[in-house]
PDB file of C-alpha atoms in Angstrom:
ATOM      1  CA  MET A   1     150.073 113.565  92.723  1.00  0.00           C
ATOM      2  CA  ALA A   2     151.526 110.283  91.728  1.00  0.00           C
ATOM      3  CA  ASP A   3     149.565 108.296  89.195  1.00  0.00           C
ATOM      4  CA  LEU A   4     148.256 105.266  90.968  1.00  0.00           C
ATOM      5  CA  GLN A   5     147.218 103.594  88.213  1.00  0.00           C
ATOM      6  CA  GLY A   6     144.249 101.568  89.728  1.00  0.00           C
ATOM      7  CA  THR A   7     145.985 100.933  93.073  1.00  0.00           C
ATOM      8  CA  ILE A   8     143.883 102.001  96.119  1.00  0.00           C
ATOM      9  CA  VAL A   9     145.777 103.197  99.265  1.00  0.00           C
ATOM     10  CA  THR A  10     143.429 103.435 102.251  1.00  0.00           C
ATOM     11  CA  TRP A  11     144.835 105.044 105.421  1.00  0.00           C
ATOM     12  CA  LEU A  12     143.376 103.287 108.713  1.00  0.00           C
ATOM     13  CA  GLY A  13     144.788 105.724 111.635  1.00  0.00           C
ATOM     14  CA  HIS A  14     148.247 105.723 112.922  1.00  0.00           C
ATOM     15  CA  ALA A  15     150.523 103.625 110.689  1.00  0.00           C
ATOM     16  CA  THR A  16     148.015 101.161 109.553  1.00  0.00           C
ATOM     17  CA  VAL A  17     147.652 101.285 105.836  1.00  0.00           C
ATOM     18  CA  HIS A  18     145.791  98.857 103.272  1.00  0.00           C
ATOM     19  CA  ILE A  19     146.727  98.733  99.654  1.00  0.00           C
ATOM     20  CA  ALA A  20     144.746  97.301  96.987  1.00  0.00           C
ATOM     21  CA  THR A  21     146.496  96.668  93.487  1.00  0.00           C
ATOM     22  CA  ALA A  22     144.418  97.040  90.296  1.00  0.00           C
ATOM     23  CA  LYS A  23     144.922  93.139  89.910  1.00  0.00           C
ATOM     24  CA  GLY A  24     143.262  92.489  93.319  1.00  0.00           C
ATOM     25  CA  THR A  25     146.199  91.886  95.429  1.00  0.00           C
ATOM     26  CA  SER A  26     145.419  93.043  99.048  1.00  0.00           C
ATOM     27  CA  ILE A  27     148.223  94.104 101.594  1.00  0.00           C
ATOM     28  CA  LEU A  28     147.850  95.450 105.170  1.00  0.00           C
ATOM     29  CA  ILE A  29     150.902  97.303 106.680  1.00  0.00           C
ATOM     30  CA  ASP A  30     151.357  97.307 110.346  1.00  0.00           C
ATOM     31  CA  PRO A  31     147.740  96.037 111.705  1.00  0.00           C
ATOM     32  CA  PHE A  32     146.958  98.151 114.845  1.00  0.00           C
ATOM     33  CA  ILE A  33     143.101  97.870 115.112  1.00  0.00           C
ATOM     34  CA  GLU A  34     141.391  97.046 118.423  1.00  0.00           C
ATOM     35  CA  GLN A  35     143.193  99.394 120.328  1.00  0.00           C
ATOM     36  CA  ASN A  36     143.859 102.125 117.998  1.00  0.00           C
ATOM     37  CA  PRO A  37     141.889 105.162 118.732  1.00  0.00           C
ATOM     38  CA  LYS A  38     142.138 106.401 115.177  1.00  0.00           C
ATOM     39  CA  PHE A  39     140.979 103.170 113.586  1.00  0.00           C
ATOM     40  CA  PRO A  40     137.982 104.266 111.529  1.00  0.00           C
ATOM     41  CA  LYS A  41     134.515 103.102 112.912  1.00  0.00           C
ATOM     42  CA  ASN A  42     132.647 100.686 111.162  1.00  0.00           C
ATOM     43  CA  TYR A  43     135.449  99.842 108.778  1.00  0.00           C
ATOM     44  CA  LYS A  44     135.855  96.300 108.100  1.00  0.00           C
ATOM     45  CA  LEU A  45     138.817  94.643 106.697  1.00  0.00           C
ATOM     46  CA  PRO A  46     138.592  93.084 103.255  1.00  0.00           C
ATOM     47  CA  ALA A  47     137.808  89.363 103.194  1.00  0.00           C
ATOM     48  CA  LYS A  48     140.964  88.767 101.532  1.00  0.00           C
ATOM     49  CA  ILE A  49     144.411  89.928 102.895  1.00  0.00           C
ATOM     50  CA  ASP A  50     147.064  88.317 100.889  1.00  0.00           C
ATOM     51  CA  LEU A  51     150.057  90.090 102.581  1.00  0.00           C
ATOM     52  CA  ILE A  52     150.733  91.650 106.032  1.00  0.00           C
ATOM     53  CA  LEU A  53     153.803  93.686 105.862  1.00  0.00           C
ATOM     54  CA  ALA A  54     155.249  94.391 109.605  1.00  0.00           C
ATOM     55  CA  THR A  55     157.874  97.070 110.017  1.00  0.00           C
ATOM     56  CA  HIS A  56     158.965  96.469 113.684  1.00  0.00           C
ATOM     57  CA  GLY A  57     157.703  94.838 116.765  1.00  0.00           C
ATOM     58  CA  HIS A  58     155.967  97.667 118.660  1.00  0.00           C
ATOM     59  CA  GLY A  59     152.370  97.119 119.600  1.00  0.00           C
ATOM     60  CA  ASP A  60     150.952 100.064 117.830  1.00  0.00           C
ATOM     61  CA  HIS A  61     152.353  98.499 114.927  1.00  0.00           C
ATOM     62  CA  ILE A  62     151.626  94.560 115.236  1.00  0.00           C
ATOM     63  CA  ALA A  63     149.130  94.454 118.049  1.00  0.00           C
ATOM     64  CA  ASP A  64     146.316  92.678 115.863  1.00  0.00           C
ATOM     65  CA  LEU A  65     149.028  90.753 113.428  1.00  0.00           C
ATOM     66  CA  LEU A  66     148.658  87.492 114.741  1.00  0.00           C
ATOM     67  CA  GLU A  67     144.612  87.535 114.824  1.00  0.00           C
ATOM     68  CA  VAL A  68     144.439  89.251 111.130  1.00  0.00           C
ATOM     69  CA  ALA A  69     147.050  86.433 109.914  1.00  0.00           C
ATOM     70  CA  LYS A  70     145.171  83.408 111.220  1.00  0.00           C
ATOM     71  CA  LYS A  71     141.636  84.675 110.191  1.00  0.00           C
ATOM     72  CA  HIS A  72     142.522  85.657 106.630  1.00  0.00           C
ATOM     73  CA  ASP A  73     145.288  83.105 106.077  1.00  0.00           C
ATOM     74  CA  SER A  74     147.738  86.111 105.185  1.00  0.00           C
ATOM     75  CA  THR A  75     151.399  85.524 104.686  1.00  0.00           C
ATOM     76  CA  VAL A  76     153.438  87.687 107.029  1.00  0.00           C
ATOM     77  CA  VAL A  77     156.501  89.520 105.902  1.00  0.00           C
ATOM     78  CA  GLY A  78     158.834  91.466 108.021  1.00  0.00           C
ATOM     79  CA  MET A  79     162.441  91.040 109.587  1.00  0.00           C
ATOM     80  CA  VAL A  80     163.786  87.432 110.350  1.00  0.00           C
ATOM     81  CA  GLU A  81     163.481  87.963 114.156  1.00  0.00           C
ATOM     82  CA  LEU A  82     160.081  89.398 114.075  1.00  0.00           C
ATOM     83  CA  ILE A  83     158.898  86.535 111.772  1.00  0.00           C
ATOM     84  CA  GLY A  84     160.343  84.004 113.911  1.00  0.00           C
ATOM     85  CA  TRP A  85     158.564  85.217 116.833  1.00  0.00           C
ATOM     86  CA  ALA A  86     155.038  85.261 114.822  1.00  0.00           C
ATOM     87  CA  GLN A  87     155.523  81.591 113.664  1.00  0.00           C
ATOM     88  CA  SER A  88     156.322  80.774 117.336  1.00  0.00           C
ATOM     89  CA  LYS A  89     152.861  82.286 117.874  1.00  0.00           C
ATOM     90  CA  GLY A  90     151.288  80.167 115.314  1.00  0.00           C
ATOM     91  CA  VAL A  91     151.451  82.196 112.040  1.00  0.00           C
ATOM     92  CA  LYS A  92     151.891  79.326 109.367  1.00  0.00           C
ATOM     93  CA  ASN A  93     152.665  81.651 106.353  1.00  0.00           C
ATOM     94  CA  ALA A  94     155.432  83.857 106.690  1.00  0.00           C
ATOM     95  CA  ILE A  95     158.539  85.259 104.946  1.00  0.00           C
ATOM     96  CA  GLY A  96     161.406  86.461 106.879  1.00  0.00           C
ATOM     97  CA  MET A  97     163.575  89.146 105.145  1.00  0.00           C
ATOM     98  CA  ASN A  98     166.594  91.378 105.831  1.00  0.00           C
ATOM     99  CA  LEU A  99     167.599  94.558 104.654  1.00  0.00           C
ATOM    100  CA  GLY A 100     168.244  95.237 100.972  1.00  0.00           C
ATOM    101  CA  GLY A 101     166.231  92.058 100.207  1.00  0.00           C
ATOM    102  CA  SER A 102     163.390  91.529  97.763  1.00  0.00           C
ATOM    103  CA  TRP A 103     160.506  89.276  97.630  1.00  0.00           C
ATOM    104  CA  LYS A 104     157.939  88.783  94.741  1.00  0.00           C
ATOM    105  CA  HIS A 105     154.304  88.046  95.119  1.00  0.00           C
ATOM    106  CA  ASP A 106     152.050  87.834  92.016  1.00  0.00           C
ATOM    107  CA  ASP A 107     152.148  91.353  90.709  1.00  0.00           C
ATOM    108  CA  VAL A 108     153.762  92.903  93.803  1.00  0.00           C
ATOM    109  CA  THR A 109     157.568  92.911  94.834  1.00  0.00           C
ATOM    110  CA  VAL A 110     158.242  93.901  98.310  1.00  0.00           C
ATOM    111  CA  SER A 111     161.680  95.382  99.401  1.00  0.00           C
ATOM    112  CA  MET A 112     162.880  95.921 102.645  1.00  0.00           C
ATOM    113  CA  VAL A 113     164.616  98.988 103.329  1.00  0.00           C
ATOM    114  CA  GLU A 114     166.501 100.591 106.441  1.00  0.00           C
ATOM    115  CA  ALA A 115     164.496 102.678 109.122  1.00  0.00           C
ATOM    116  CA  ARG A 116     165.904 104.286 112.266  1.00  0.00           C
ATOM    117  CA  HIS A 117     164.137 103.316 115.279  1.00  0.00           C
ATOM    118  CA  SER A 118     163.870 100.374 117.854  1.00  0.00           C
ATOM    119  CA  SER A 119     161.913  97.147 117.613  1.00  0.00           C
ATOM    120  CA  GLY A 120     161.164  95.301 120.868  1.00  0.00           C
ATOM    121  CA  ILE A 121     158.345  92.977 121.212  1.00  0.00           C
ATOM    122  CA  SER A 122     156.047  92.926 124.421  1.00  0.00           C
ATOM    123  CA  ASP A 123     155.304  89.127 124.943  1.00  0.00           C
ATOM    124  CA  GLY A 124     153.760  88.817 128.409  1.00  0.00           C
ATOM    125  CA  ASN A 125     155.979  89.820 130.920  1.00  0.00           C
ATOM    126  CA  GLN A 126     159.119  89.908 128.696  1.00  0.00           C
ATOM    127  CA  THR A 127     160.258  92.150 125.835  1.00  0.00           C
ATOM    128  CA  VAL A 128     161.537  89.975 122.703  1.00  0.00           C
ATOM    129  CA  TYR A 129     164.199  91.213 120.210  1.00  0.00           C
ATOM    130  CA  GLY A 130     162.408  91.885 117.158  1.00  0.00           C
ATOM    131  CA  GLY A 131     165.109  92.436 115.002  1.00  0.00           C
ATOM    132  CA  GLU A 132     166.120  95.836 113.109  1.00  0.00           C
ATOM    133  CA  PRO A 133     163.091  98.262 112.220  1.00  0.00           C
ATOM    134  CA  ILE A 134     162.528  98.621 108.527  1.00  0.00           C
ATOM    135  CA  GLY A 135     160.525 100.293 106.069  1.00  0.00           C
ATOM    136  CA  PHE A 136     158.938  98.844 102.963  1.00  0.00           C
ATOM    137  CA  VAL A 137     159.060  99.601  99.375  1.00  0.00           C
ATOM    138  CA  VAL A 138     156.189  98.155  97.532  1.00  0.00           C
ATOM    139  CA  THR A 139     156.521  97.928  93.546  1.00  0.00           C
ATOM    140  CA  ILE A 140     153.298  96.922  91.805  1.00  0.00           C
ATOM    141  CA  GLN A 141     153.793  95.589  88.339  1.00  0.00           C
ATOM    142  CA  ASN A 142     152.101  98.020  85.787  1.00  0.00           C
ATOM    143  CA  GLY A 143     151.464 100.473  88.871  1.00  0.00           C
ATOM    144  CA  PRO A 144     153.186 102.617  91.317  1.00  0.00           C
ATOM    145  CA  VAL A 145     156.030 102.527  93.538  1.00  0.00           C
ATOM    146  CA  LEU A 146     154.851 102.969  97.048  1.00  0.00           C
ATOM    147  CA  TYR A 147     157.090 103.427 100.260  1.00  0.00           C
ATOM    148  CA  HIS A 148     155.899 102.935 103.722  1.00  0.00           C
ATOM    149  CA  ALA A 149     158.647 104.430 106.226  1.00  0.00           C
ATOM    150  CA  GLY A 150     157.329 102.550 109.261  1.00  0.00           C
ATOM    151  CA  ASP A 151     158.956 104.539 112.410  1.00  0.00           C
ATOM    152  CA  THR A 152     161.967 106.526 111.738  1.00  0.00           C
ATOM    153  CA  CYS A 153     163.717 109.854 111.757  1.00  0.00           C
ATOM    154  CA  ALA A 154     164.832 111.313 108.538  1.00  0.00           C
ATOM    155  CA  PHE A 155     168.563 110.021 107.410  1.00  0.00           C
ATOM    156  CA  LEU A 156     170.872 110.584 104.648  1.00  0.00           C
ATOM    157  CA  ASP A 157     170.578 107.141 102.986  1.00  0.00           C
ATOM    158  CA  MET A 158     166.780 107.705 102.136  1.00  0.00           C
ATOM    159  CA  GLN A 159     168.657 108.917  99.196  1.00  0.00           C
ATOM    160  CA  LEU A 160     169.714 105.447  98.066  1.00  0.00           C
ATOM    161  CA  ILE A 161     165.879 104.475  98.688  1.00  0.00           C
ATOM    162  CA  ARG A 162     165.127 106.937  95.624  1.00  0.00           C
ATOM    163  CA  ASP A 163     168.334 105.763  93.803  1.00  0.00           C
ATOM    164  CA  LEU A 164     167.379 102.124  94.099  1.00  0.00           C
ATOM    165  CA  TYR A 165     163.467 101.974  93.952  1.00  0.00           C
ATOM    166  CA  HIS A 166     162.401 105.665  92.753  1.00  0.00           C
ATOM    167  CA  PRO A 167     159.144 105.775  94.786  1.00  0.00           C
ATOM    168  CA  GLN A 168     156.313 107.880  93.875  1.00  0.00           C
ATOM    169  CA  LEU A 169     154.238 108.196  96.996  1.00  0.00           C
ATOM    170  CA  ALA A 170     155.948 108.132 100.455  1.00  0.00           C
ATOM    171  CA  MET A 171     153.804 107.220 103.790  1.00  0.00           C
ATOM    172  CA  LEU A 172     155.838 109.198 106.032  1.00  0.00           C
ATOM    173  CA  PRO A 173     155.342 109.364 109.870  1.00  0.00           C
ATOM    174  CA  ILE A 174     155.175 113.141 111.194  1.00  0.00           C
ATOM    175  CA  GLY A 175     153.822 112.736 114.702  1.00  0.00           C
ATOM    176  CA  ASP A 176     157.232 113.701 116.450  1.00  0.00           C
ATOM    177  CA  HIS A 177     158.386 112.521 119.777  1.00  0.00           C
ATOM    178  CA  TYR A 178     158.853 108.797 118.642  1.00  0.00           C
ATOM    179  CA  THR A 179     159.558 109.500 115.299  1.00  0.00           C
ATOM    180  CA  MET A 180     160.384 112.312 113.036  1.00  0.00           C
ATOM    181  CA  GLY A 181     158.147 115.344 112.840  1.00  0.00           C
ATOM    182  CA  PRO A 182     157.026 117.440 109.877  1.00  0.00           C
ATOM    183  CA  LYS A 183     160.457 119.098 109.842  1.00  0.00           C
ATOM    184  CA  GLY A 184     162.274 115.784 109.353  1.00  0.00           C
ATOM    185  CA  ALA A 185     159.546 114.478 106.928  1.00  0.00           C
ATOM    186  CA  VAL A 186     160.160 117.589 104.717  1.00  0.00           C
ATOM    187  CA  ILE A 187     163.760 116.710 104.440  1.00  0.00           C
ATOM    188  CA  ALA A 188     162.892 112.706 103.955  1.00  0.00           C
ATOM    189  CA  ALA A 189     160.423 113.470 101.121  1.00  0.00           C
ATOM    190  CA  LYS A 190     163.205 115.529  99.302  1.00  0.00           C
ATOM    191  CA  TYR A 191     165.988 112.756  99.932  1.00  0.00           C
ATOM    192  CA  LEU A 192     163.281 110.447  98.498  1.00  0.00           C
ATOM    193  CA  GLY A 193     162.335 112.460  95.296  1.00  0.00           C
ATOM    194  CA  VAL A 194     158.707 111.414  95.904  1.00  0.00           C
ATOM    195  CA  LYS A 195     155.556 113.367  94.089  1.00  0.00           C
ATOM    196  CA  SER A 196     153.591 112.862  97.067  1.00  0.00           C
ATOM    197  CA  VAL A 197     153.596 112.322 100.934  1.00  0.00           C
ATOM    198  CA  LEU A 198     150.534 110.520 102.775  1.00  0.00           C
ATOM    199  CA  PRO A 199     151.101 111.742 106.248  1.00  0.00           C
ATOM    200  CA  ILE A 200     151.091 108.843 109.139  1.00  0.00           C
ATOM    201  CA  HIS A 201     151.794 108.202 112.709  1.00  0.00           C
ATOM    202  CA  TYR A 202     150.142 111.491 113.998  1.00  0.00           C
ATOM    203  CA  GLY A 203     147.384 112.552 116.303  1.00  0.00           C
ATOM    204  CA  THR A 204     146.720 109.082 117.731  1.00  0.00           C
ATOM    205  CA  PHE A 205     148.105 110.047 121.205  1.00  0.00           C
ATOM    206  CA  PRO A 206     148.490 113.539 122.617  1.00  0.00           C
ATOM    207  CA  VAL A 207     152.221 113.125 122.480  1.00  0.00           C
ATOM    208  CA  LEU A 208     152.057 113.020 118.594  1.00  0.00           C
ATOM    209  CA  THR A 209     151.908 116.649 118.109  1.00  0.00           C
ATOM    210  CA  GLY A 210     153.011 116.800 114.247  1.00  0.00           C
ATOM    211  CA  THR A 211     150.343 117.826 111.846  1.00  0.00           C
ATOM    212  CA  PRO A 212     149.866 117.436 108.166  1.00  0.00           C
ATOM    213  CA  GLU A 213     149.069 121.514 108.032  1.00  0.00           C
ATOM    214  CA  GLU A 214     152.488 122.177 109.227  1.00  0.00           C
ATOM    215  CA  LEU A 215     154.018 119.611 106.858  1.00  0.00           C
ATOM    216  CA  SER A 216     151.965 121.267 103.982  1.00  0.00           C
ATOM    217  CA  GLN A 217     153.561 124.882 105.109  1.00  0.00           C
ATOM    218  CA  LEU A 218     156.930 123.551 105.143  1.00  0.00           C
ATOM    219  CA  LEU A 219     156.731 121.996 101.609  1.00  0.00           C
ATOM    220  CA  ASP A 220     155.003 124.801 100.019  1.00  0.00           C
ATOM    221  CA  GLY A 221     156.925 125.560  96.970  1.00  0.00           C
ATOM    222  CA  SER A 222     158.690 122.227  96.595  1.00  0.00           C
ATOM    223  CA  GLY A 223     156.348 120.654  94.071  1.00  0.00           C
ATOM    224  CA  ILE A 224     155.672 117.756  96.737  1.00  0.00           C
ATOM    225  CA  GLU A 225     152.077 117.252  97.418  1.00  0.00           C
ATOM    226  CA  VAL A 226     150.818 116.358 100.731  1.00  0.00           C
ATOM    227  CA  LYS A 227     147.829 114.144 100.621  1.00  0.00           C
ATOM    228  CA  ALA A 228     146.314 114.505 103.903  1.00  0.00           C
ATOM    229  CA  ILE A 229     143.341 112.098 104.423  1.00  0.00           C
ATOM    230  CA  SER A 230     141.040 110.993 107.291  1.00  0.00           C
ATOM    231  CA  PRO A 231     141.281 107.429 108.630  1.00  0.00           C
ATOM    232  CA  GLY A 232     139.076 105.161 106.324  1.00  0.00           C
ATOM    233  CA  GLU A 233     139.589 107.355 103.415  1.00  0.00           C
ATOM    234  CA  SER A 234     141.621 106.435 100.241  1.00  0.00           C
ATOM    235  CA  LEU A 235     144.136 107.506  97.840  1.00  0.00           C
ATOM    236  CA  ARG A 236     143.186 106.484  93.953  1.00  0.00           C
TER     237      ARG A 236
END
């Protein structure tokens, strides 16, 4: 298991993850809460959410972005087109980025990396272009390097993420159908060179059939640990 050095990573169902650094920076990734059938009952978001990271514009990743950002006065970080949409909806604090870029907030450096997916934003009766889908590398000062893949298939250039950022823990979608399944996640984990995988984006809806058990079986003997936790549980 990667040493999280005081950082706490809490899975909130689907692709929603909360990260609390040892210094106290609070980060929420892909807020999908009210309509998320796997969001843990009785869980309350922290009063302080410094950053919201949005990997792409699909509703099961940003459905609650606007409400949470306004309520918690959070800074939203994402692809420039998605951020432009969020600002048009009243989000005041936002950082638009693009692939390969990094931005520093206190003890956290956020780097934007490639993902292979799509990113249309459903806005009323229209679909708005949300820019390219992305993943995030979160590098914590005096702490771990974490990678949230967003929605993606496995791709060879994940090796560049390994070489550039050296992540220790990868949050990888395994549900299949809309993203890679366990077989793809095995290749992704090996390309990334990570010590541990937190499976995400599975079991939320019937079509997402990939399981942590299958991932564990396929990774057996690889030295990569699968940290399968229930929504609301944390890695420390």
